[in-house]
PDB file of N, CA and C in Angstrom:
ATOM      1  N   MET A  12       0.838  -1.182   0.000  1.00 75.00           N
ATOM      2  CA  MET A  12       0.000   0.000   0.000  1.00 75.00           C
ATOM      3  C   MET A  12       0.884   1.247   0.000  1.00 75.00           C
ATOM      4  N   LEU A  13       0.579   2.181  -0.847  1.00 82.00           N
ATOM      5  CA  LEU A  13       1.328   3.421  -0.986  1.00 82.00           C
ATOM      6  C   LEU A  13       0.985   4.356   0.160  1.00 82.00           C
ATOM      7  N   THR A  14       2.007   4.904   0.824  1.00 86.00           N
ATOM      8  CA  THR A  14       1.791   5.815   1.946  1.00 86.00           C
ATOM      9  C   THR A  14       2.667   7.050   1.803  1.00 86.00           C
ATOM     10  N   LEU A  15       2.347   8.071   2.585  1.00 92.00           N
ATOM     11  CA  LEU A  15       3.147   9.296   2.626  1.00 92.00           C
ATOM     12  C   LEU A  15       4.309   9.096   3.591  1.00 92.00           C
ATOM     13  N   ARG A  16       5.493   9.546   3.191  1.00 94.00           N
ATOM     14  CA  ARG A  16       6.683   9.468   4.045  1.00 94.00           C
ATOM     15  C   ARG A  16       7.103  10.829   4.600  1.00 94.00           C
ATOM     16  N   SER A  17       6.946  11.873   3.777  1.00 96.00           N
ATOM     17  CA  SER A  17       7.302  13.215   4.252  1.00 96.00           C
ATOM     18  C   SER A  17       6.542  14.259   3.452  1.00 96.00           C
ATOM     19  N   ALA A  18       6.468  15.457   4.037  1.00 96.00           N
ATOM     20  CA  ALA A  18       5.796  16.582   3.386  1.00 96.00           C
ATOM     21  C   ALA A  18       6.625  17.835   3.614  1.00 96.00           C
ATOM     22  N   GLU A  19       6.727  18.624   2.577  1.00 96.00           N
ATOM     23  CA  GLU A  19       7.426  19.904   2.663  1.00 96.00           C
ATOM     24  C   GLU A  19       6.505  20.972   2.087  1.00 96.00           C
ATOM     25  N   ALA A  20       6.253  22.013   2.860  1.00 95.00           N
ATOM     26  CA  ALA A  20       5.417  23.111   2.389  1.00 95.00           C
ATOM     27  C   ALA A  20       6.219  23.978   1.420  1.00 95.00           C
ATOM     28  N   LEU A  21       5.621  24.263   0.275  1.00 93.00           N
ATOM     29  CA  LEU A  21       6.216  25.129  -0.736  1.00 93.00           C
ATOM     30  C   LEU A  21       5.401  26.417  -0.808  1.00 93.00           C
ATOM     31  N   ASP A  22       5.784  27.303  -1.693  1.00 91.00           N
ATOM     32  CA  ASP A  22       5.045  28.559  -1.867  1.00 91.00           C
ATOM     33  C   ASP A  22       3.644  28.301  -2.418  1.00 91.00           C
ATOM     34  N   ASP A  23       2.766  29.249  -2.171  1.00 91.00           N
ATOM     35  CA  ASP A  23       1.425  29.277  -2.756  1.00 91.00           C
ATOM     36  C   ASP A  23       0.570  28.048  -2.425  1.00 91.00           C
ATOM     37  N   TYR A  24       0.726  27.511  -1.230  1.00 93.00           N
ATOM     38  CA  TYR A  24      -0.070  26.379  -0.736  1.00 93.00           C
ATOM     39  C   TYR A  24       0.176  25.085  -1.514  1.00 93.00           C
ATOM     40  N   TRP A  25       1.390  24.895  -1.964  1.00 92.00           N
ATOM     41  CA  TRP A  25       1.810  23.636  -2.565  1.00 92.00           C
ATOM     42  C   TRP A  25       2.517  22.812  -1.509  1.00 92.00           C
ATOM     43  N   LEU A  26       2.361  21.489  -1.586  1.00 93.00           N
ATOM     44  CA  LEU A  26       3.089  20.551  -0.737  1.00 93.00           C
ATOM     45  C   LEU A  26       3.913  19.626  -1.628  1.00 93.00           C
ATOM     46  N   ARG A  27       5.153  19.392  -1.228  1.00 92.00           N
ATOM     47  CA  ARG A  27       5.971  18.360  -1.872  1.00 92.00           C
ATOM     48  C   ARG A  27       5.855  17.122  -0.998  1.00 92.00           C
ATOM     49  N   LEU A  28       5.346  16.043  -1.558  1.00 92.00           N
ATOM     50  CA  LEU A  28       5.071  14.817  -0.819  1.00 92.00           C
ATOM     51  C   LEU A  28       5.960  13.696  -1.319  1.00 92.00           C
ATOM     52  N   LYS A  29       6.652  13.050  -0.384  1.00 91.00           N
ATOM     53  CA  LYS A  29       7.450  11.872  -0.730  1.00 91.00           C
ATOM     54  C   LYS A  29       6.651  10.649  -0.329  1.00 91.00           C
ATOM     55  N   LEU A  30       6.544   9.703  -1.274  1.00 89.00           N
ATOM     56  CA  LEU A  30       5.739   8.514  -1.076  1.00 89.00           C
ATOM     57  C   LEU A  30       6.620   7.311  -0.750  1.00 89.00           C
ATOM     58  N   SER A  31       5.994   6.277  -0.223  1.00 89.00           N
ATOM     59  CA  SER A  31       6.734   5.096   0.218  1.00 89.00           C
ATOM     60  C   SER A  31       7.415   4.343  -0.920  1.00 89.00           C
ATOM     61  N   ASP A  32       7.003   4.573  -2.163  1.00 87.00           N
ATOM     62  CA  ASP A  32       7.664   3.915  -3.293  1.00 87.00           C
ATOM     63  C   ASP A  32       8.812   4.748  -3.850  1.00 87.00           C
ATOM     64  N   GLY A  33       9.149   5.862  -3.172  1.00 88.00           N
ATOM     65  CA  GLY A  33      10.240   6.723  -3.594  1.00 88.00           C
ATOM     66  C   GLY A  33       9.825   7.858  -4.504  1.00 88.00           C
ATOM     67  N   THR A  34       8.596   7.881  -4.947  1.00 87.00           N
ATOM     68  CA  THR A  34       8.080   8.936  -5.817  1.00 87.00           C
ATOM     69  C   THR A  34       7.884  10.224  -5.029  1.00 87.00           C
ATOM     70  N   THR A  35       8.132  11.342  -5.684  1.00 88.00           N
ATOM     71  CA  THR A  35       7.831  12.653  -5.116  1.00 88.00           C
ATOM     72  C   THR A  35       6.772  13.303  -5.990  1.00 88.00           C
ATOM     73  N   ILE A  36       5.711  13.802  -5.363  1.00 87.00           N
ATOM     74  CA  ILE A  36       4.686  14.545  -6.083  1.00 87.00           C
ATOM     75  C   ILE A  36       4.523  15.902  -5.412  1.00 87.00           C
ATOM     76  N   GLU A  37       4.056  16.861  -6.170  1.00 89.00           N
ATOM     77  CA  GLU A  37       3.766  18.185  -5.621  1.00 89.00           C
ATOM     78  C   GLU A  37       2.307  18.478  -5.905  1.00 89.00           C
ATOM     79  N   ARG A  38       1.653  18.988  -4.892  1.00 89.00           N
ATOM     80  CA  ARG A  38       0.195  19.166  -4.968  1.00 89.00           C
ATOM     81  C   ARG A  38      -0.198  20.502  -4.375  1.00 89.00           C
ATOM     82  N   ASN A  39      -1.001  21.271  -5.105  1.00 90.00           N
ATOM     83  CA  ASN A  39      -1.560  22.498  -4.551  1.00 90.00           C
ATOM     84  C   ASN A  39      -2.790  22.117  -3.743  1.00 90.00           C
ATOM     85  N   VAL A  40      -2.782  22.465  -2.455  1.00 92.00           N
ATOM     86  CA  VAL A  40      -3.873  22.060  -1.570  1.00 92.00           C
ATOM     87  C   VAL A  40      -4.770  23.221  -1.161  1.00 92.00           C
ATOM     88  N   ARG A  41      -4.563  24.376  -1.741  1.00 91.00           N
ATOM     89  CA  ARG A  41      -5.389  25.540  -1.383  1.00 91.00           C
ATOM     90  C   ARG A  41      -6.882  25.213  -1.481  1.00 91.00           C
ATOM     91  N   GLY A  42      -7.297  24.541  -2.532  1.00 89.00           N
ATOM     92  CA  GLY A  42      -8.704  24.204  -2.734  1.00 89.00           C
ATOM     93  C   GLY A  42      -9.225  23.133  -1.782  1.00 89.00           C
ATOM     94  N   LEU A  43      -8.334  22.481  -1.046  1.00 91.00           N
ATOM     95  CA  LEU A  43      -8.747  21.464  -0.075  1.00 91.00           C
ATOM     96  C   LEU A  43      -8.903  22.031   1.334  1.00 91.00           C
ATOM     97  N   LEU A  44      -8.421  23.240   1.548  1.00 93.00           N
ATOM     98  CA  LEU A  44      -8.463  23.854   2.880  1.00 93.00           C
ATOM     99  C   LEU A  44      -9.760  24.630   3.054  1.00 93.00           C
ATOM    100  N   LEU A  45     -10.856  23.902   3.083  1.00 91.00           N
ATOM    101  CA  LEU A  45     -12.189  24.495   3.118  1.00 91.00           C
ATOM    102  C   LEU A  45     -12.783  24.454   4.522  1.00 91.00           C
ATOM    103  N   GLY A  46     -13.676  25.362   4.790  1.00 93.00           N
ATOM    104  CA  GLY A  46     -14.413  25.361   6.049  1.00 93.00           C
ATOM    105  C   GLY A  46     -13.679  26.052   7.184  1.00 93.00           C
ATOM    106  N   PRO A  47     -14.389  26.258   8.270  1.00 95.00           N
ATOM    107  CA  PRO A  47     -13.825  26.991   9.405  1.00 95.00           C
ATOM    108  C   PRO A  47     -12.650  26.282  10.070  1.00 95.00           C
ATOM    109  N   ALA A  48     -12.570  24.970   9.992  1.00 94.00           N
ATOM    110  CA  ALA A  48     -11.466  24.253  10.632  1.00 94.00           C
ATOM    111  C   ALA A  48     -10.115  24.659  10.035  1.00 94.00           C
ATOM    112  N   PHE A  49     -10.091  24.972   8.744  1.00 94.00           N
ATOM    113  CA  PHE A  49      -8.846  25.318   8.064  1.00 94.00           C
ATOM    114  C   PHE A  49      -8.614  26.822   7.953  1.00 94.00           C
ATOM    115  N   GLU A  50      -9.448  27.614   8.600  1.00 94.00           N
ATOM    116  CA  GLU A  50      -9.321  29.079   8.528  1.00 94.00           C
ATOM    117  C   GLU A  50      -7.908  29.535   8.894  1.00 94.00           C
ATOM    118  N   GLY A  51      -7.359  28.989   9.964  1.00 93.00           N
ATOM    119  CA  GLY A  51      -6.013  29.375  10.399  1.00 93.00           C
ATOM    120  C   GLY A  51      -4.955  29.098   9.352  1.00 93.00           C
ATOM    121  N   LEU A  52      -5.055  27.982   8.658  1.00 92.00           N
ATOM    122  CA  LEU A  52      -4.084  27.665   7.608  1.00 92.00           C
ATOM    123  C   LEU A  52      -4.216  28.607   6.422  1.00 92.00           C
ATOM    124  N   ARG A  53      -5.440  29.024   6.129  1.00 91.00           N
ATOM    125  CA  ARG A  53      -5.661  29.934   5.003  1.00 91.00           C
ATOM    126  C   ARG A  53      -5.199  31.355   5.317  1.00 91.00           C
ATOM    127  N   THR A  54      -5.260  31.760   6.580  1.00 92.00           N
ATOM    128  CA  THR A  54      -4.943  33.145   6.936  1.00 92.00           C
ATOM    129  C   THR A  54      -3.555  33.324   7.543  1.00 92.00           C
ATOM    130  N   ASP A  55      -2.941  32.243   8.013  1.00 93.00           N
ATOM    131  CA  ASP A  55      -1.607  32.324   8.630  1.00 93.00           C
ATOM    132  C   ASP A  55      -0.674  31.370   7.891  1.00 93.00           C
ATOM    133  N   TYR A  56       0.030  31.918   6.902  1.00 92.00           N
ATOM    134  CA  TYR A  56       0.874  31.063   6.062  1.00 92.00           C
ATOM    135  C   TYR A  56       1.986  30.401   6.861  1.00 92.00           C
ATOM    136  N   SER A  57       2.448  31.030   7.940  1.00 95.00           N
ATOM    137  CA  SER A  57       3.485  30.398   8.762  1.00 95.00           C
ATOM    138  C   SER A  57       2.959  29.108   9.397  1.00 95.00           C
ATOM    139  N   LEU A  58       1.680  29.051   9.695  1.00 95.00           N
ATOM    140  CA  LEU A  58       1.074  27.830  10.216  1.00 95.00           C
ATOM    141  C   LEU A  58       1.020  26.760   9.126  1.00 95.00           C
ATOM    142  N   PHE A  59       0.645  27.140   7.916  1.00 96.00           N
ATOM    143  CA  PHE A  59       0.627  26.182   6.809  1.00 96.00           C
ATOM    144  C   PHE A  59       2.005  25.564   6.602  1.00 96.00           C
ATOM    145  N   ARG A  60       3.052  26.360   6.734  1.00 96.00           N
ATOM    146  CA  ARG A  60       4.413  25.876   6.500  1.00 96.00           C
ATOM    147  C   ARG A  60       4.868  24.863   7.550  1.00 96.00           C
ATOM    148  N   ARG A  61       4.089  24.641   8.582  1.00 96.00           N
ATOM    149  CA  ARG A  61       4.429  23.661   9.621  1.00 96.00           C
ATOM    150  C   ARG A  61       3.876  22.267   9.308  1.00 96.00           C
ATOM    151  N   ALA A  62       3.512  22.035   8.052  1.00 96.00           N
ATOM    152  CA  ALA A  62       2.993  20.725   7.630  1.00 96.00           C
ATOM    153  C   ALA A  62       4.033  19.644   7.901  1.00 96.00           C
ATOM    154  N   ARG A  63       3.520  18.466   8.303  1.00 96.00           N
ATOM    155  CA  ARG A  63       4.392  17.311   8.505  1.00 96.00           C
ATOM    156  C   ARG A  63       3.565  16.045   8.293  1.00 96.00           C
ATOM    157  N   VAL A  64       4.255  14.943   8.097  1.00 95.00           N
ATOM    158  CA  VAL A  64       3.566  13.656   7.982  1.00 95.00           C
ATOM    159  C   VAL A  64       3.616  12.978   9.343  1.00 95.00           C
ATOM    160  N   ARG A  65       2.458  12.541   9.763  1.00 92.00           N
ATOM    161  CA  ARG A  65       2.339  11.801  11.025  1.00 92.00           C
ATOM    162  C   ARG A  65       1.225  10.782  10.841  1.00 92.00           C
ATOM    163  N   HIS A  66       1.494   9.559  11.215  1.00 88.00           N
ATOM    164  CA  HIS A  66       0.527   8.471  11.081  1.00 88.00           C
ATOM    165  C   HIS A  66       0.014   8.348   9.643  1.00 88.00           C
ATOM    166  N   GLY A  67       0.892   8.609   8.682  1.00 86.00           N
ATOM    167  CA  GLY A  67       0.549   8.393   7.281  1.00 86.00           C
ATOM    168  C   GLY A  67      -0.253   9.479   6.599  1.00 86.00           C
ATOM    169  N   THR A  68      -0.462  10.611   7.268  1.00 89.00           N
ATOM    170  CA  THR A  68      -1.192  11.695   6.638  1.00 89.00           C
ATOM    171  C   THR A  68      -0.493  13.023   6.911  1.00 89.00           C
ATOM    172  N   VAL A  69      -0.791  14.037   6.143  1.00 95.00           N
ATOM    173  CA  VAL A  69      -0.240  15.371   6.379  1.00 95.00           C
ATOM    174  C   VAL A  69      -1.073  16.033   7.458  1.00 95.00           C
ATOM    175  N   GLU A  70      -0.379  16.586   8.444  1.00 95.00           N
ATOM    176  CA  GLU A  70      -1.091  17.265   9.519  1.00 95.00           C
ATOM    177  C   GLU A  70      -0.395  18.564   9.883  1.00 95.00           C
ATOM    178  N   TRP A  71      -1.168  19.409  10.570  1.00 96.00           N
ATOM    179  CA  TRP A  71      -0.691  20.689  11.071  1.00 96.00           C
ATOM    180  C   TRP A  71      -1.076  20.787  12.546  1.00 96.00           C
ATOM    181  N   PRO A  72      -0.444  21.716  13.263  1.00 93.00           N
ATOM    182  CA  PRO A  72      -0.838  21.919  14.670  1.00 93.00           C
ATOM    183  C   PRO A  72      -2.337  22.198  14.775  1.00 93.00           C
ATOM    184  N   GLY A  73      -2.925  21.737  15.862  1.00 90.00           N
ATOM    185  CA  GLY A  73      -4.354  21.933  16.077  1.00 90.00           C
ATOM    186  C   GLY A  73      -5.183  20.768  15.581  1.00 90.00           C
ATOM    187  N   ASP A  74      -4.545  19.612  15.379  1.00 90.00           N
ATOM    188  CA  ASP A  74      -5.244  18.409  14.907  1.00 90.00           C
ATOM    189  C   ASP A  74      -5.902  18.587  13.548  1.00 90.00           C
ATOM    190  N   LEU A  75      -5.257  19.334  12.659  1.00 93.00           N
ATOM    191  CA  LEU A  75      -5.748  19.511  11.291  1.00 93.00           C
ATOM    192  C   LEU A  75      -4.995  18.551  10.379  1.00 93.00           C
ATOM    193  N   ASP A  76      -5.711  17.883   9.497  1.00 94.00           N
ATOM    194  CA  ASP A  76      -5.038  16.977   8.569  1.00 94.00           C
ATOM    195  C   ASP A  76      -5.822  16.840   7.272  1.00 94.00           C
ATOM    196  N   LEU A  77      -5.138  16.293   6.282  1.00 91.00           N
ATOM    197  CA  LEU A  77      -5.752  15.957   4.998  1.00 91.00           C
ATOM    198  C   LEU A  77      -5.502  14.476   4.751  1.00 91.00           C
ATOM    199  N   ALA A  78      -6.500  13.775   4.285  1.00 88.00           N
ATOM    200  CA  ALA A  78      -6.413  12.337   4.072  1.00 88.00           C
ATOM    201  C   ALA A  78      -5.392  12.009   2.978  1.00 88.00           C
ATOM    202  N   PRO A  79      -4.579  10.977   3.190  1.00 88.00           N
ATOM    203  CA  PRO A  79      -3.583  10.620   2.181  1.00 88.00           C
ATOM    204  C   PRO A  79      -4.191  10.218   0.845  1.00 88.00           C
ATOM    205  N   GLU A  80      -5.362   9.580   0.858  1.00 85.00           N
ATOM    206  CA  GLU A  80      -5.968   9.191  -0.423  1.00 85.00           C
ATOM    207  C   GLU A  80      -6.385  10.411  -1.238  1.00 85.00           C
ATOM    208  N   THR A  81      -6.697  11.498  -0.577  1.00 86.00           N
ATOM    209  CA  THR A  81      -7.017  12.743  -1.283  1.00 86.00           C
ATOM    210  C   THR A  81      -5.745  13.363  -1.844  1.00 86.00           C
ATOM    211  N   LEU A  82      -4.670  13.338  -1.078  1.00 88.00           N
ATOM    212  CA  LEU A  82      -3.415  13.946  -1.528  1.00 88.00           C
ATOM    213  C   LEU A  82      -2.735  13.146  -2.635  1.00 88.00           C
ATOM    214  N   ILE A  83      -2.763  11.829  -2.542  1.00 83.00           N
ATOM    215  CA  ILE A  83      -2.068  10.988  -3.511  1.00 83.00           C
ATOM    216  C   ILE A  83      -2.915  10.749  -4.755  1.00 83.00           C
ATOM    217  N   TRP A  84      -4.204  10.469  -4.577  1.00 78.00           N
ATOM    218  CA  TRP A  84      -5.052  10.056  -5.689  1.00 78.00           C
ATOM    219  C   TRP A  84      -6.229  10.975  -5.944  1.00 78.00           C
ATOM    220  N   ASN A  85      -6.375  12.041  -5.200  1.00 69.00           N
ATOM    221  CA  ASN A  85      -7.506  12.948  -5.323  1.00 69.00           C
ATOM    222  C   ASN A  85      -8.798  12.316  -4.811  1.00 69.00           C
ATOM    223  N   GLY A  86      -8.682  11.437  -3.817  1.00 53.00           N
ATOM    224  CA  GLY A  86      -9.840  10.833  -3.183  1.00 53.00           C
ATOM    225  C   GLY A  86     -10.222   9.500  -3.797  1.00 53.00           C
ATOM    226  N   PRO A  87     -10.976   8.693  -3.067  1.00 45.00           N
ATOM    227  CA  PRO A  87     -11.391   7.392  -3.590  1.00 45.00           C
ATOM    228  C   PRO A  87     -12.452   7.537  -4.669  1.00 45.00           C
ATOM    229  N   THR A  88     -12.514   6.567  -5.534  1.00 45.00           N
ATOM    230  CA  THR A  88     -13.563   6.544  -6.557  1.00 45.00           C
ATOM    231  C   THR A  88     -14.839   5.983  -5.941  1.00 45.00           C
ATOM    232  N   GLU A  89     -15.912   6.015  -6.690  1.00 48.00           N
ATOM    233  CA  GLU A  89     -17.172   5.476  -6.181  1.00 48.00           C
ATOM    234  C   GLU A  89     -17.065   3.994  -5.850  1.00 48.00           C
ATOM    235  N   SER A  90     -16.219   3.277  -6.568  1.00 50.00           N
ATOM    236  CA  SER A  90     -16.063   1.848  -6.303  1.00 50.00           C
ATOM    237  C   SER A  90     -15.186   1.594  -5.085  1.00 50.00           C
ATOM    238  N   GLY A  91     -14.564   2.651  -4.560  1.00 51.00           N
ATOM    239  CA  GLY A  91     -13.710   2.507  -3.389  1.00 51.00           C
ATOM    240  C   GLY A  91     -12.250   2.246  -3.722  1.00 51.00           C
ATOM    241  N   THR A  92     -11.936   2.081  -4.996  1.00 51.00           N
ATOM    242  CA  THR A  92     -10.544   1.885  -5.380  1.00 51.00           C
ATOM    243  C   THR A  92      -9.971   3.215  -5.853  1.00 51.00           C
ATOM    244  N   PRO A  93      -8.723   3.488  -5.528  1.00 48.00           N
ATOM    245  CA  PRO A  93      -8.158   4.781  -5.913  1.00 48.00           C
ATOM    246  C   PRO A  93      -7.900   4.875  -7.405  1.00 48.00           C
ATOM    247  N   PRO A  94      -8.096   6.064  -7.984  1.00 47.00           N
ATOM    248  CA  PRO A  94      -7.741   6.273  -9.382  1.00 47.00           C
ATOM    249  C   PRO A  94      -6.223   6.378  -9.511  1.00 47.00           C
ATOM    250  N   ALA A  95      -5.748   6.616 -10.690  1.00 50.00           N
ATOM    251  CA  ALA A  95      -4.313   6.775 -10.903  1.00 50.00           C
ATOM    252  C   ALA A  95      -3.779   7.917 -10.040  1.00 50.00           C
ATOM    253  N   ARG A  96      -2.559   7.763  -9.597  1.00 50.00           N
ATOM    254  CA  ARG A  96      -1.914   8.748  -8.748  1.00 50.00           C
ATOM    255  C   ARG A  96      -1.790  10.087  -9.476  1.00 50.00           C
ATOM    256  N   LEU A  97      -1.989  11.166  -8.746  1.00 50.00           N
ATOM    257  CA  LEU A  97      -1.774  12.499  -9.296  1.00 50.00           C
ATOM    258  C   LEU A  97      -0.285  12.746  -9.420  1.00 50.00           C
ATOM    259  N   VAL A  98       0.145  13.332 -10.494  1.00 52.00           N
ATOM    260  CA  VAL A  98       1.534  13.747 -10.624  1.00 52.00           C
ATOM    261  C   VAL A  98       1.498  15.199 -11.041  1.00 52.00           C
ATOM    262  N   LEU A  99       1.604  16.061 -10.074  1.00 54.00           N
ATOM    263  CA  LEU A  99       1.537  17.497 -10.292  1.00 54.00           C
ATOM    264  C   LEU A  99       2.863  18.120  -9.893  1.00 54.00           C
ATOM    265  N   ARG A 100       3.208  19.200 -10.511  1.00 60.00           N
ATOM    266  CA  ARG A 100       4.444  19.908 -10.200  1.00 60.00           C
ATOM    267  C   ARG A 100       4.130  21.373  -9.965  1.00 60.00           C
ATOM    268  N   HIS A 101       4.808  21.964  -8.995  1.00 61.00           N
ATOM    269  CA  HIS A 101       4.683  23.392  -8.741  1.00 61.00           C
ATOM    270  C   HIS A 101       5.082  24.131 -10.010  1.00 61.00           C
ATOM    271  N   PRO A 102       4.334  25.177 -10.389  1.00 61.00           N
ATOM    272  CA  PRO A 102       4.611  25.880 -11.644  1.00 61.00           C
ATOM    273  C   PRO A 102       6.025  26.446 -11.733  1.00 61.00           C
ATOM    274  N   ALA A 103       6.649  26.782 -10.613  1.00 62.00           N
ATOM    275  CA  ALA A 103       7.988  27.354 -10.629  1.00 62.00           C
ATOM    276  C   ALA A 103       9.077  26.284 -10.632  1.00 62.00           C
ATOM    277  N   ALA A 104       8.700  25.029 -10.484  1.00 62.00           N
ATOM    278  CA  ALA A 104       9.686  23.941 -10.404  1.00 62.00           C
ATOM    279  C   ALA A 104      10.347  23.721 -11.760  1.00 62.00           C
ATOM    280  N   GLN A 105      11.617  23.366 -11.712  1.00 58.00           N
ATOM    281  CA  GLN A 105      12.340  23.016 -12.918  1.00 58.00           C
ATOM    282  C   GLN A 105      11.900  21.638 -13.380  1.00 58.00           C
ATOM    283  N   PRO A 106      11.780  21.403 -14.676  1.00 53.00           N
ATOM    284  CA  PRO A 106      11.415  20.058 -15.147  1.00 53.00           C
ATOM    285  C   PRO A 106      12.475  19.048 -14.725  1.00 53.00           C
ATOM    286  N   ARG A 107      12.031  17.857 -14.368  1.00 53.00           N
ATOM    287  CA  ARG A 107      12.967  16.788 -13.992  1.00 53.00           C
ATOM    288  C   ARG A 107      13.477  16.095 -15.246  1.00 53.00           C
ATOM    289  N   ARG A 108      14.722  15.716 -15.206  1.00 48.00           N
ATOM    290  CA  ARG A 108      15.339  15.014 -16.355  1.00 48.00           C
ATOM    291  C   ARG A 108      15.642  13.602 -16.008  1.00 48.00           C
TER     292      ARG A 108
END
């Protein structure tokens, strides 16, 4: 089973995620930080930058987290099986060779 190993906060609400298979993906999570629970992350960027992986998911102080299946695969499908993994790159990132 694919899991998250580490998370690094990048500019503009992007996260660099290292997966258990050695893959690195970058994901913009601004659109996932919805509702009053995530208000602090949306308004205090220094808090967002404190992202870390704990118990297989990305979390922030205050018991805030995002599910790994949402970060890796954009959530489960209706059948319950994950779709293909997202492979996104921060717009400012250099292309990998």
